[in-house]
mmCIF file of C-alpha atoms and ligand atoms in Angstrom:
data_model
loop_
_atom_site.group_PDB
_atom_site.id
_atom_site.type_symbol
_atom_site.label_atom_id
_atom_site.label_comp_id
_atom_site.label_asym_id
_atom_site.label_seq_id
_atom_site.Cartn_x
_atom_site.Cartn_y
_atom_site.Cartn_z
ATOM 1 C CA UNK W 13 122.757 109.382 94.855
ATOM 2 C CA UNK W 14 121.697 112.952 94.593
ATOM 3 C CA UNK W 15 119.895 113.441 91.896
ATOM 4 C CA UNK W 16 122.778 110.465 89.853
ATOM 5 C CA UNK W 17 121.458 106.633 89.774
ATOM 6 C CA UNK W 18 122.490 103.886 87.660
ATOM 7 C CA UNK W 19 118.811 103.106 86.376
ATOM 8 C CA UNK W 20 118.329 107.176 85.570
ATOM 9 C CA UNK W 21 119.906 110.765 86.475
ATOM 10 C CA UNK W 22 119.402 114.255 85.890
ATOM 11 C CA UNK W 23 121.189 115.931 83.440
ATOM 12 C CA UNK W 24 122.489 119.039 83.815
ATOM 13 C CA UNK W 25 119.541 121.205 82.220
ATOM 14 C CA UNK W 26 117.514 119.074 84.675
ATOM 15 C CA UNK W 27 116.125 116.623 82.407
ATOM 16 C CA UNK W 28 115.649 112.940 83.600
ATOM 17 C CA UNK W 29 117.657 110.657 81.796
ATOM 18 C CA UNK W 30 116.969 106.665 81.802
ATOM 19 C CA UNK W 31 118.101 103.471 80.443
ATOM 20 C CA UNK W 32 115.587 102.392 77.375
ATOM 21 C CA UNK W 33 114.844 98.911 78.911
ATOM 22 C CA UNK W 34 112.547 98.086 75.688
ATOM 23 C CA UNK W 35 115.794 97.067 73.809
ATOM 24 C CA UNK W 36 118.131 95.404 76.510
ATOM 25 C CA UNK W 37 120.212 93.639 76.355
ATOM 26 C CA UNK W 38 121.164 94.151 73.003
ATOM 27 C CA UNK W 39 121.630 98.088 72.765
ATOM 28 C CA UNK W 40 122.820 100.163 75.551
ATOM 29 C CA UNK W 41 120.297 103.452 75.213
ATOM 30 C CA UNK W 42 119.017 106.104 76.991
ATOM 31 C CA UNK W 43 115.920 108.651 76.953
ATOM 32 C CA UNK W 44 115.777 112.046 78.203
ATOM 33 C CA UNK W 45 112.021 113.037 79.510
ATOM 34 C CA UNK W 46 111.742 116.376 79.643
ATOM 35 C CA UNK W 47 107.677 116.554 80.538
ATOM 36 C CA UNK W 48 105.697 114.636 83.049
ATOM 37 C CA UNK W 49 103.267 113.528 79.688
ATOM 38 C CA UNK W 50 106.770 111.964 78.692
ATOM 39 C CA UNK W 51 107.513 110.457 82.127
ATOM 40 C CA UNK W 52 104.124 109.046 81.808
ATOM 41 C CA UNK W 53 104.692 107.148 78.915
ATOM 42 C CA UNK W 54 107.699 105.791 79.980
ATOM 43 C CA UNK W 55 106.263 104.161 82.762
ATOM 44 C CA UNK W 56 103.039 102.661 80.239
ATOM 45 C CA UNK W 57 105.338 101.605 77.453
ATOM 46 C CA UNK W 58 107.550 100.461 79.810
ATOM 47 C CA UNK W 59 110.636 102.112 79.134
ATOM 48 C CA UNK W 60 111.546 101.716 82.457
ATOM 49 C CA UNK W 61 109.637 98.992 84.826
ATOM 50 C CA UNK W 62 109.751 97.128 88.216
ATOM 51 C CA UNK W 63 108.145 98.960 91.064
ATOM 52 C CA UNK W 64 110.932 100.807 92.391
ATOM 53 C CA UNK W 65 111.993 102.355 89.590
ATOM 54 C CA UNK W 66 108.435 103.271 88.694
ATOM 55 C CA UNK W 67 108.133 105.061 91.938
ATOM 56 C CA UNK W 68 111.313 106.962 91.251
ATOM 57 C CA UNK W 69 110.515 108.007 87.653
ATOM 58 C CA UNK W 70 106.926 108.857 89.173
ATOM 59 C CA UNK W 71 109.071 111.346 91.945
ATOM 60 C CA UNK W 72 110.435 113.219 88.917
ATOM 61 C CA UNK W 73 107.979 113.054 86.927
ATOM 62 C CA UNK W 74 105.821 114.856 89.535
ATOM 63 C CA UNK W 75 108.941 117.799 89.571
ATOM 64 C CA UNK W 76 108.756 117.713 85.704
ATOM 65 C CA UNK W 77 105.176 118.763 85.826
ATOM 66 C CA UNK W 78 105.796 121.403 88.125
ATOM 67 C CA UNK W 79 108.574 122.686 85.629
ATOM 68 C CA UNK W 80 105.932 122.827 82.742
ATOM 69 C CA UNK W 81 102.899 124.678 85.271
ATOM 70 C CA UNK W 82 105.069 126.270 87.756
ATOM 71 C CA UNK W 83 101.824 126.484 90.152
ATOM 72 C CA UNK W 84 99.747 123.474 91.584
ATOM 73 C CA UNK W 85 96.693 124.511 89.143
ATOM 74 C CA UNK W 86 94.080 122.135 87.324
ATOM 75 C CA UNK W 87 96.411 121.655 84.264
ATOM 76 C CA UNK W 88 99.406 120.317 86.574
ATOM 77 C CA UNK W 89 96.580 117.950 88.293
ATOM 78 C CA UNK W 90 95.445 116.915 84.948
ATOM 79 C CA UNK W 91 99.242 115.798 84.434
ATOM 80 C CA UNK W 92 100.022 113.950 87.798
ATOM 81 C CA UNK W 93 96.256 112.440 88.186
ATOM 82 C CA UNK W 94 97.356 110.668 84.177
ATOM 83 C CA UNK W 95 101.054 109.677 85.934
ATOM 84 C CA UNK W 96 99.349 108.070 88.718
ATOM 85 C CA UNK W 97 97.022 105.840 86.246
ATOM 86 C CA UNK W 98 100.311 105.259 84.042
ATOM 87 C CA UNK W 99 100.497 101.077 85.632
ATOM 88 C CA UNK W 100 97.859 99.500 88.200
ATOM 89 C CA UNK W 101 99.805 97.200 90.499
ATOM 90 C CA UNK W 102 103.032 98.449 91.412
ATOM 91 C CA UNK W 103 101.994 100.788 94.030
ATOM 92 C CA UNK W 104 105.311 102.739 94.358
ATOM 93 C CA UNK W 105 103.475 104.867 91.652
ATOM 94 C CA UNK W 106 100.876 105.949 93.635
ATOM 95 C CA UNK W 107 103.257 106.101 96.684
ATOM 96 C CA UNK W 108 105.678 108.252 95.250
ATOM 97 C CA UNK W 109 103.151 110.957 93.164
ATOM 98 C CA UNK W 110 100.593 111.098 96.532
ATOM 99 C CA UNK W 111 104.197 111.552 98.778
ATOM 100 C CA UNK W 112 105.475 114.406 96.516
ATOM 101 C CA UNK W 113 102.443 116.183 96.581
ATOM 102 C CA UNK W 114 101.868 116.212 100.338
ATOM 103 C CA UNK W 115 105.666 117.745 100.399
ATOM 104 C CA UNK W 116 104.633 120.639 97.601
ATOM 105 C CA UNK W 117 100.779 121.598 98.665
ATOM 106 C CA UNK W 118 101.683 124.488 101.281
ATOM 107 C CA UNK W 119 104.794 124.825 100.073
ATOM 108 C CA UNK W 120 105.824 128.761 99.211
ATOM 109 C CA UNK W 121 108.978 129.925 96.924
ATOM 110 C CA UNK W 122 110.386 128.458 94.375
ATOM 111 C CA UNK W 123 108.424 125.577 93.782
ATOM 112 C CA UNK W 124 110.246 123.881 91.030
ATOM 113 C CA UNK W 125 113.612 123.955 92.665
ATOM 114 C CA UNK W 126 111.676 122.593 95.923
ATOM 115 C CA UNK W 127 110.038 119.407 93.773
ATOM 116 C CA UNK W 128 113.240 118.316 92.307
ATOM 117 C CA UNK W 129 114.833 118.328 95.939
ATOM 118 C CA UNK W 130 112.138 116.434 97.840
ATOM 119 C CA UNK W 131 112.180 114.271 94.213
ATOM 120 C CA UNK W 132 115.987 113.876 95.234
ATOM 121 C CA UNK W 133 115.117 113.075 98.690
ATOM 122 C CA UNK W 134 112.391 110.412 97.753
ATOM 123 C CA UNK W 135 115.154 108.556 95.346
ATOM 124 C CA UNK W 136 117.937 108.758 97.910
ATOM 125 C CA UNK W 137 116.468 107.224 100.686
ATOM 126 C CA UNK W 138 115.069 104.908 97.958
ATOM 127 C CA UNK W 139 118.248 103.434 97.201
ATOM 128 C CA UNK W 140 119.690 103.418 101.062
ATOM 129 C CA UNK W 141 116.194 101.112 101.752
ATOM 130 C CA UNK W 142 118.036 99.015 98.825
ATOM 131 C CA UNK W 143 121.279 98.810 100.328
ATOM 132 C CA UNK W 144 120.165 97.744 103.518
ATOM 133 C CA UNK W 145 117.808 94.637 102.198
ATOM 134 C CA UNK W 146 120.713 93.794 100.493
ATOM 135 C CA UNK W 147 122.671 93.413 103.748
ATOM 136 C CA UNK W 148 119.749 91.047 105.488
ATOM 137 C CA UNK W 149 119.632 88.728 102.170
ATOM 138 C CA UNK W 150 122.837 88.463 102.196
ATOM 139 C CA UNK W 151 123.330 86.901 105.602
ATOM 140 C CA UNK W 152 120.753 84.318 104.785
ATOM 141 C CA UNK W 153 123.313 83.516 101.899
ATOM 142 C CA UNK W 154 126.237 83.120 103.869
ATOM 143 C CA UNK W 155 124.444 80.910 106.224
ATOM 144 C CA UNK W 156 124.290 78.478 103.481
ATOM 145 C CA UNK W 157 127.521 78.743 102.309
ATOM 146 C CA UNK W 158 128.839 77.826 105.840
ATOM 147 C CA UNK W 159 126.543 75.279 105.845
ATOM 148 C CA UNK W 160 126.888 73.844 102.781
ATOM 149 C CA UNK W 161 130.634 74.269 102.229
ATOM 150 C CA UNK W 162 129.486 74.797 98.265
ATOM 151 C CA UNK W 163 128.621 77.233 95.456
ATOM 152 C CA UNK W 164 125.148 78.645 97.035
ATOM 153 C CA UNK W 165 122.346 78.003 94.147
ATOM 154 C CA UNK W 166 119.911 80.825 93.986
ATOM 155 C CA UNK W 167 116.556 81.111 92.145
ATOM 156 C CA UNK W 168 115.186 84.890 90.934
ATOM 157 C CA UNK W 169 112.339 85.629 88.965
ATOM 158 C CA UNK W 170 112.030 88.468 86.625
ATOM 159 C CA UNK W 171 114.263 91.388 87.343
ATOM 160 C CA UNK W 172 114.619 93.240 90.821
ATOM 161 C CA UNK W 173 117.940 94.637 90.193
ATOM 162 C CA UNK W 174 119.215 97.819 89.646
ATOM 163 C CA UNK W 175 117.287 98.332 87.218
ATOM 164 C CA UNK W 176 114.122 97.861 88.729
ATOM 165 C CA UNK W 177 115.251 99.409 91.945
ATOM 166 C CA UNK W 178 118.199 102.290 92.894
ATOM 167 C CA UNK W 179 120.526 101.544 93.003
ATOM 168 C CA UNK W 180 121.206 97.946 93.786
ATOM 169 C CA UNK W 181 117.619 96.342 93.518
ATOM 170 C CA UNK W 182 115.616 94.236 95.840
ATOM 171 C CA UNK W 183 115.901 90.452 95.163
ATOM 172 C CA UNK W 184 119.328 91.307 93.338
ATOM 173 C CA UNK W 185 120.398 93.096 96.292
ATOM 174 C CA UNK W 186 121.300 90.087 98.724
ATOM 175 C CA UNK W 187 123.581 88.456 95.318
ATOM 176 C CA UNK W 188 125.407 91.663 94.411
ATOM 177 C CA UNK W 189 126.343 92.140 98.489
ATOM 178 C CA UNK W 190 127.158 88.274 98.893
ATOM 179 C CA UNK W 191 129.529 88.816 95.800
ATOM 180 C CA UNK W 192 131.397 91.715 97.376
ATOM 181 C CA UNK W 193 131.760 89.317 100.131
ATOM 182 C CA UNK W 194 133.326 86.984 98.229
ATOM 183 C CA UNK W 195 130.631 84.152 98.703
ATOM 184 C CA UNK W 196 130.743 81.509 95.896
ATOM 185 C CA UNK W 197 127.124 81.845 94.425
ATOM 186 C CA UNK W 198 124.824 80.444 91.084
ATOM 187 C CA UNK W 199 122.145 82.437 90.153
ATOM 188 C CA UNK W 200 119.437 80.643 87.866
ATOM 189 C CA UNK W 201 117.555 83.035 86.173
ATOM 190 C CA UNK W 202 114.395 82.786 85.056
ATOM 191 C CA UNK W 203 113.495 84.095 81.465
ATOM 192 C CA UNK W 204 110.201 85.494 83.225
ATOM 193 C CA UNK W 205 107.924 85.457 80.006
ATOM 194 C CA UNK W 206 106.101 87.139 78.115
ATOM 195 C CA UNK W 207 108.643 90.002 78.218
ATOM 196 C CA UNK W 208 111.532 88.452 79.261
ATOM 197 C CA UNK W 209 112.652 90.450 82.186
ATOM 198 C CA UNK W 210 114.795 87.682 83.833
ATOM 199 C CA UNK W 211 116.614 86.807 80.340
ATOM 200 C CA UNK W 212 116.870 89.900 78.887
ATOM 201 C CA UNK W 213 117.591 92.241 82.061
ATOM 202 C CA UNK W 214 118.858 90.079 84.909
ATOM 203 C CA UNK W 215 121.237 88.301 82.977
ATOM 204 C CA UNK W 216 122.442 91.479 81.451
ATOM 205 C CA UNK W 217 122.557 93.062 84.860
ATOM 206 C CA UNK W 218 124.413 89.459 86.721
ATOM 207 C CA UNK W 219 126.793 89.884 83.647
ATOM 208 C CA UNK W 220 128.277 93.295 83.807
ATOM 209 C CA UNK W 221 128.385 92.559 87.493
ATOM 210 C CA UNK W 222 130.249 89.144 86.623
ATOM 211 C CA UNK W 223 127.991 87.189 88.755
ATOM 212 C CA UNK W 224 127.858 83.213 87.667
ATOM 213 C CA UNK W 225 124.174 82.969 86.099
ATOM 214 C CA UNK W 226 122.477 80.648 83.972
ATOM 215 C CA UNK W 227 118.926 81.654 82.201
ATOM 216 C CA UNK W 228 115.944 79.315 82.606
ATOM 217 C CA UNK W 229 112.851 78.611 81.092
ATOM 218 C CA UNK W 230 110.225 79.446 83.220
ATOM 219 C CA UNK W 231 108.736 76.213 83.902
ATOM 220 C CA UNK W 232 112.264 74.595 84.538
ATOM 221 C CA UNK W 233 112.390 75.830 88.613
ATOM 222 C CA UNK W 234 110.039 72.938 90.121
ATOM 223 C CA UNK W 235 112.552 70.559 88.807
ATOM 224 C CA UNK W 236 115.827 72.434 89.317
ATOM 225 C CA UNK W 237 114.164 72.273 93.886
ATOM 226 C CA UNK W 238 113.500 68.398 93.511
ATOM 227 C CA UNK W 239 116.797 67.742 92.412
ATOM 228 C CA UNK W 240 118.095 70.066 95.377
ATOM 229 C CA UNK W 241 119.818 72.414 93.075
ATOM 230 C CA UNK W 242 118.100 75.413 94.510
ATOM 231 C CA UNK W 243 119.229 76.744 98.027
ATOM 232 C CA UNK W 244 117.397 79.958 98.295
ATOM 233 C CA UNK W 245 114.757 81.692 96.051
ATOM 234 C CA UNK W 246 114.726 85.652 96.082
ATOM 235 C CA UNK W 247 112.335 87.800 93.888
ATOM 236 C CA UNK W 248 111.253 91.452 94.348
ATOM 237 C CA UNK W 249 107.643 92.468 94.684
ATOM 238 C CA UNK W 250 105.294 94.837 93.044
ATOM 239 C CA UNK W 251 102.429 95.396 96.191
ATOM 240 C CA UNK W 252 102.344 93.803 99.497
ATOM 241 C CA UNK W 253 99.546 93.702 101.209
ATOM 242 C CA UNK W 254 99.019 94.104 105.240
ATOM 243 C CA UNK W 255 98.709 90.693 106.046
ATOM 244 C CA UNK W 256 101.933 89.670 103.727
ATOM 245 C CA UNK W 257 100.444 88.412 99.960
ATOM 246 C CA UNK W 258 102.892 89.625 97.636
ATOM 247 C CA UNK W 259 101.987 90.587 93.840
ATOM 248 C CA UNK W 260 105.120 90.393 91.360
ATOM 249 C CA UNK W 261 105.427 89.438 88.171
ATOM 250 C CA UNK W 262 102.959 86.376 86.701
ATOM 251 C CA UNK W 263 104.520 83.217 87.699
ATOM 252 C CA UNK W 264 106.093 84.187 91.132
ATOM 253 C CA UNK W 265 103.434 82.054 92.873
ATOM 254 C CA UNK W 266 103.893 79.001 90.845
ATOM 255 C CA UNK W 267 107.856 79.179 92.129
ATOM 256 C CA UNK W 268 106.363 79.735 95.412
ATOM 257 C CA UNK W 269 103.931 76.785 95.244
ATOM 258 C CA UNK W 270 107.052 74.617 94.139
ATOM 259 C CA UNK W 271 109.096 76.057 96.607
ATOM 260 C CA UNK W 272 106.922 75.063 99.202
ATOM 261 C CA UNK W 273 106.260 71.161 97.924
ATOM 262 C CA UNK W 274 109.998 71.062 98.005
ATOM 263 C CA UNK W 275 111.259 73.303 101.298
ATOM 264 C CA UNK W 276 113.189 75.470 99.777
ATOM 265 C CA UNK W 277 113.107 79.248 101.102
ATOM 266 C CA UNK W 278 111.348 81.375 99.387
ATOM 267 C CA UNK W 279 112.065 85.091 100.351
ATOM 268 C CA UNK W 280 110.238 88.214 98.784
ATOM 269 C CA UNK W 281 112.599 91.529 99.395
ATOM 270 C CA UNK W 282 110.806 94.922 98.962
ATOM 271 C CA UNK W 283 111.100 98.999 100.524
ATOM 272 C CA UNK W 284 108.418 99.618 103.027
ATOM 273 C CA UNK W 285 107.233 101.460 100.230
ATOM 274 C CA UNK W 286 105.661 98.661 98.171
ATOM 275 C CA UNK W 287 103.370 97.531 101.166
ATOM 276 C CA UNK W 288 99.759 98.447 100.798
ATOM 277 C CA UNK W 289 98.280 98.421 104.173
ATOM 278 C CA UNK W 290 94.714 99.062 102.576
ATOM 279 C CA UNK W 291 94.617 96.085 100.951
ATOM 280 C CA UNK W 292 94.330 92.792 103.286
ATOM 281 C CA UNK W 293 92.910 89.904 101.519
ATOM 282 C CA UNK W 294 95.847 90.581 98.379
ATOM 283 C CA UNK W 295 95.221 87.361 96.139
ATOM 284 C CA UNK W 296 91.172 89.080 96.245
ATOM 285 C CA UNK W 297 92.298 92.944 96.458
ATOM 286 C CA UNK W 298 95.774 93.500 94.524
ATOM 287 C CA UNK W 299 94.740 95.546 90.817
ATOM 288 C CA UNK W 300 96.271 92.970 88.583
ATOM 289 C CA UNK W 301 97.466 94.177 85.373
ATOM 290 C CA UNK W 302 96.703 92.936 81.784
ATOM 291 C CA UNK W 303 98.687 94.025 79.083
ATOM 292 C CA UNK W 304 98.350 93.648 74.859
ATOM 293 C CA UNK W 305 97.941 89.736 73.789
ATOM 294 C CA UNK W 306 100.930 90.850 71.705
ATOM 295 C CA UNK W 307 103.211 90.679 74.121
ATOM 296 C CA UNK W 308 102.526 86.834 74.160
ATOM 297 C CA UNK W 309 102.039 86.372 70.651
ATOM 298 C CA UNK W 310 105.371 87.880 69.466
ATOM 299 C CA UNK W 311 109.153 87.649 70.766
ATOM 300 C CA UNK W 312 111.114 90.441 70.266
ATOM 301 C CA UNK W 313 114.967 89.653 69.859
ATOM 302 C CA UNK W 314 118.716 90.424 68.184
ATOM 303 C CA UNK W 315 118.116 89.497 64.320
ATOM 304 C CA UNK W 316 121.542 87.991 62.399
ATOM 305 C CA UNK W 317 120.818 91.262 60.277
ATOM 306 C CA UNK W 318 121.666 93.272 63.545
ATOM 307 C CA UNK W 319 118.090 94.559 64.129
ATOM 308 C CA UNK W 320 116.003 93.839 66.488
ATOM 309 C CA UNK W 321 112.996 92.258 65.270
ATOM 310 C CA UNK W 322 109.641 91.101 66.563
ATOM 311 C CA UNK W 323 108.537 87.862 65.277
ATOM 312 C CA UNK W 324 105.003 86.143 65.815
ATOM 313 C CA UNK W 325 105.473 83.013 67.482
ATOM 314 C CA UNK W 326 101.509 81.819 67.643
ATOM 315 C CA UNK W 327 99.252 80.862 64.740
ATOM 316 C CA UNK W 328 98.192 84.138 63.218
ATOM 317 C CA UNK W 329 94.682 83.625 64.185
ATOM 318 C CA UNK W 330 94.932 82.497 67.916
ATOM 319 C CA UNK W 331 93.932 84.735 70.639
ATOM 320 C CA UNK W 332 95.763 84.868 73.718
ATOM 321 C CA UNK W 333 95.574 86.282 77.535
ATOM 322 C CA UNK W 334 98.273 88.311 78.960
ATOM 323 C CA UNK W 335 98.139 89.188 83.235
ATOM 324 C CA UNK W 336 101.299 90.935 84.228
ATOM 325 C CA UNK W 337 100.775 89.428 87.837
ATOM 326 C CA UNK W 338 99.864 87.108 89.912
ATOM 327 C CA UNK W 339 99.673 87.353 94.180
ATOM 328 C CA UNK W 340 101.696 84.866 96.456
ATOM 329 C CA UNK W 341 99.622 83.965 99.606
ATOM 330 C CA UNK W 342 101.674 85.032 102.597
ATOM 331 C CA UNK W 343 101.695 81.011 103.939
ATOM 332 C CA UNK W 344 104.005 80.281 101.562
ATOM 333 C CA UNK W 345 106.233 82.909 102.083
ATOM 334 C CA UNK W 346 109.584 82.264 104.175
ATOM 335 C CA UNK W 347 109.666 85.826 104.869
ATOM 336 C CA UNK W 348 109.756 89.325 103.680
ATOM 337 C CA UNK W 349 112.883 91.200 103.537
ATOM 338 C CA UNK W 350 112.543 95.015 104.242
ATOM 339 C CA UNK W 351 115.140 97.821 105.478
ATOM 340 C CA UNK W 352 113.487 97.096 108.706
ATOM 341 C CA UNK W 353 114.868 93.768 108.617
ATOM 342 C CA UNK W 354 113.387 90.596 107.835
ATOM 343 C CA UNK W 355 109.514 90.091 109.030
ATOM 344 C CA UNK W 356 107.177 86.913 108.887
ATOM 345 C CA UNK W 357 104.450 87.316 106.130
ATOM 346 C CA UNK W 358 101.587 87.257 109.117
ATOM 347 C CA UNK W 359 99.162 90.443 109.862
ATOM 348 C CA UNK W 360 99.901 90.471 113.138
ATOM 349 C CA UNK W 361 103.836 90.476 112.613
ATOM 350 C CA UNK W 362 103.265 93.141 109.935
ATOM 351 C CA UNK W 363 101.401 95.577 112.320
ATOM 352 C CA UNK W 364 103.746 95.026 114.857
ATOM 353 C CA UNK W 365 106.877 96.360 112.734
ATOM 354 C CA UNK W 366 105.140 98.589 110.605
ATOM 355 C CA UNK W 367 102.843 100.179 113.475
ATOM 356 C CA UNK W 368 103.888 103.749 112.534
ATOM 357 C CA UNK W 369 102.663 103.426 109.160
ATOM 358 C CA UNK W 370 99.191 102.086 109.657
HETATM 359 O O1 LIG A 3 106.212 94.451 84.595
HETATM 360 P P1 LIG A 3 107.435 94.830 85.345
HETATM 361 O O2 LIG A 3 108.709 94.525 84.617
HETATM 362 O O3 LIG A 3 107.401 96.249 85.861
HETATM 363 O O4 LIG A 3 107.407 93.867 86.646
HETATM 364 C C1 LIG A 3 108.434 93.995 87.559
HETATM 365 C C2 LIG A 3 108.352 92.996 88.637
HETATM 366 O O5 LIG A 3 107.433 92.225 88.787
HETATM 367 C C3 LIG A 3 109.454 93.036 89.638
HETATM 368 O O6 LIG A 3 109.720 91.769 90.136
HETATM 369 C C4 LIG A 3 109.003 93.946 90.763
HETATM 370 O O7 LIG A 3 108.635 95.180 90.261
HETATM 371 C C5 LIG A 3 110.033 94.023 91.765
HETATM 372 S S1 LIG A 3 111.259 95.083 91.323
HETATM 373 C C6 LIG A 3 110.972 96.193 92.479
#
């Protein structure tokens, strides 16, 4: 809080600090971005991801530019206008730059002390959104346990923890409270290729947190439901759109699509932030993201030499096809978990709880 978060801080010349998620979990690292051009880059080359975090680096970053210009001129547009364009689907970027900005135009005095306050503000509330979906999921864990008399099972795909959102995550949110709870819980984990969020950052995250988790392969889910070993699926999402389709990370709508053949809830957990209420029809409307084919065609990993290495795992000459994400039509959501509590994917459900923001 204040300015201090486990996924990033300031330091004390008023640098942002954050965790170098490129080489989880194998080294522990930070990077200090001193410049919104470096905040920028973080965001592209994804030295920090998931849409929350995004949004929170894009809150700083917009103070960061306002160190370098110290006046809203055409140079310190230049800078935010290239932040903003840093990722296309997670719309906490756009959110968080267009929300800073309406706080600064107008504003007189010292501007740069003013943008790393409302930057402050943004991330605090942030992270007290986080706290409170982790509250809701975690009822809807403990109403299994009760039922079930048995170590809950839970499904997550990719990673919506801390690391993706301050400062306790979205679909991570709901396991870390149930924990402190003392419910007895299973997390499986999916590796979430091609960059391996779930095996790579969730398990790394579950681990240090001591929460029982086994990783996945991606396609192993649909059969993990038939067999009934999965209670409850939670995953985070990257924009939601006003009638409840949810884009997160490529694959999150096969596990919904097996979910559904085999009843097993299937909850999406998100900040009011991540909705776009522009956007209706999502699976036709959501800006999907495609990254390098490299990303597929290499694994990048802990060599026996102690490096880590990047090995090509396809023939040298194959091409391949890399979207970042795919959109989840609201029918086969069980529901969406927000701070305002727990609302049915439908538009007219949505506009009812979220009148104030349309
Ligand atoms: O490409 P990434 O790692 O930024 O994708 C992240 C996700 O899809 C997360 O599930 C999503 O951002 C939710 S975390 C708020």
């Amino acid at each position: 809080m204040n300015g201090t978060y486990k996924a990033l801080w300031l330091n004390v010349t008023g640098d942002l600090v954050v965790i170098d998620q490129t080489v989880l979990p194998h080294v522990e690292s930070t990077k200090i971005l001193k410049t919104c051009e470096e905040a920028t880059l973080a965001i592209a080359d994804m030295t920090v991801r998931g849409a929350g975090v995004i949004g929170s680096v894009a809150a700083f970053g917009v103070y960061l530019a306002v160190r370098q210009t110290k006046v809203l001129n055409g140079e310190f547009e230049a800078k935010v206008q290239a932040l903003k364009d840093a990722r296309p689907t997670a719309v906490n970027l756009q959110w968080a730059v267009d929300l800073m900005l309406d706080r600064l135009r107008g504003a007189s005095g010292d501007l740069v002390t003013k943008a790393k306050e409302e930057a402050i503000a943004i991330n605090n509330d942030e992270a007290n959104k986080s706290l409170e979906i982790g509250r809701l999921g975690a009822d809807l864990i403990e109403v299994i346990s009760k039922r079930e008399k048995r170590t809950v099972n839970i499904l997550t795909h990719c990673n919506a923890g801390w690391l993706a959102v301050i400062d306790m995550g979205t679909a991570l949110a709901p396991i870390y409270e149930a924990k402190r709870r003392g419910i007895d819980l299973h997390v499986w984990v999916d590796e979430t290729r091609p960059r391996n969020q779930g095996a790579n950052l969730t398990a790394w995250e579950l681990g240090k947190d001591g929460v029982d988790h086994t990783i996945i392969a991606d396609n192993t889910g649909g059969h993990l439901m038939q067999h009934g070993q999965v209670d409850i699926i939670f995953v985070g999402a990257d924009r939601v759109s006003r009638q409840g389709d949810v884009a997160n990370k490529i694959g999150t709508y096969l596990k919904a699509l097996a979910a559904h053949a085999n009843n097993v809830p299937f909850y999406v957990a998100f900040p009011t932030s991540t909705f776009d209420f522009n956007v209706v029809d999502g699976v036709k409307d959501i800006p999907i993201e495609t990254r390098s084919e490299d990303e597929v065609r290499y694994m990048i990993g802990l060599h026996e030499n102690g490096n880590i290495e990047k090995v090509l795992v396809t023939p040298k000459e194959s091409r391949a096809l890399n979207y970042g994400f795919d959109v989840t039509p609201n029918h086969y959501i069980t529901g969406l978990i927000t701070e305002r509590g727990i609302v049915g994917a439908e538009l007219s459900k949505i506009e009812e709880v979220f009148k104030d923001l349309l």
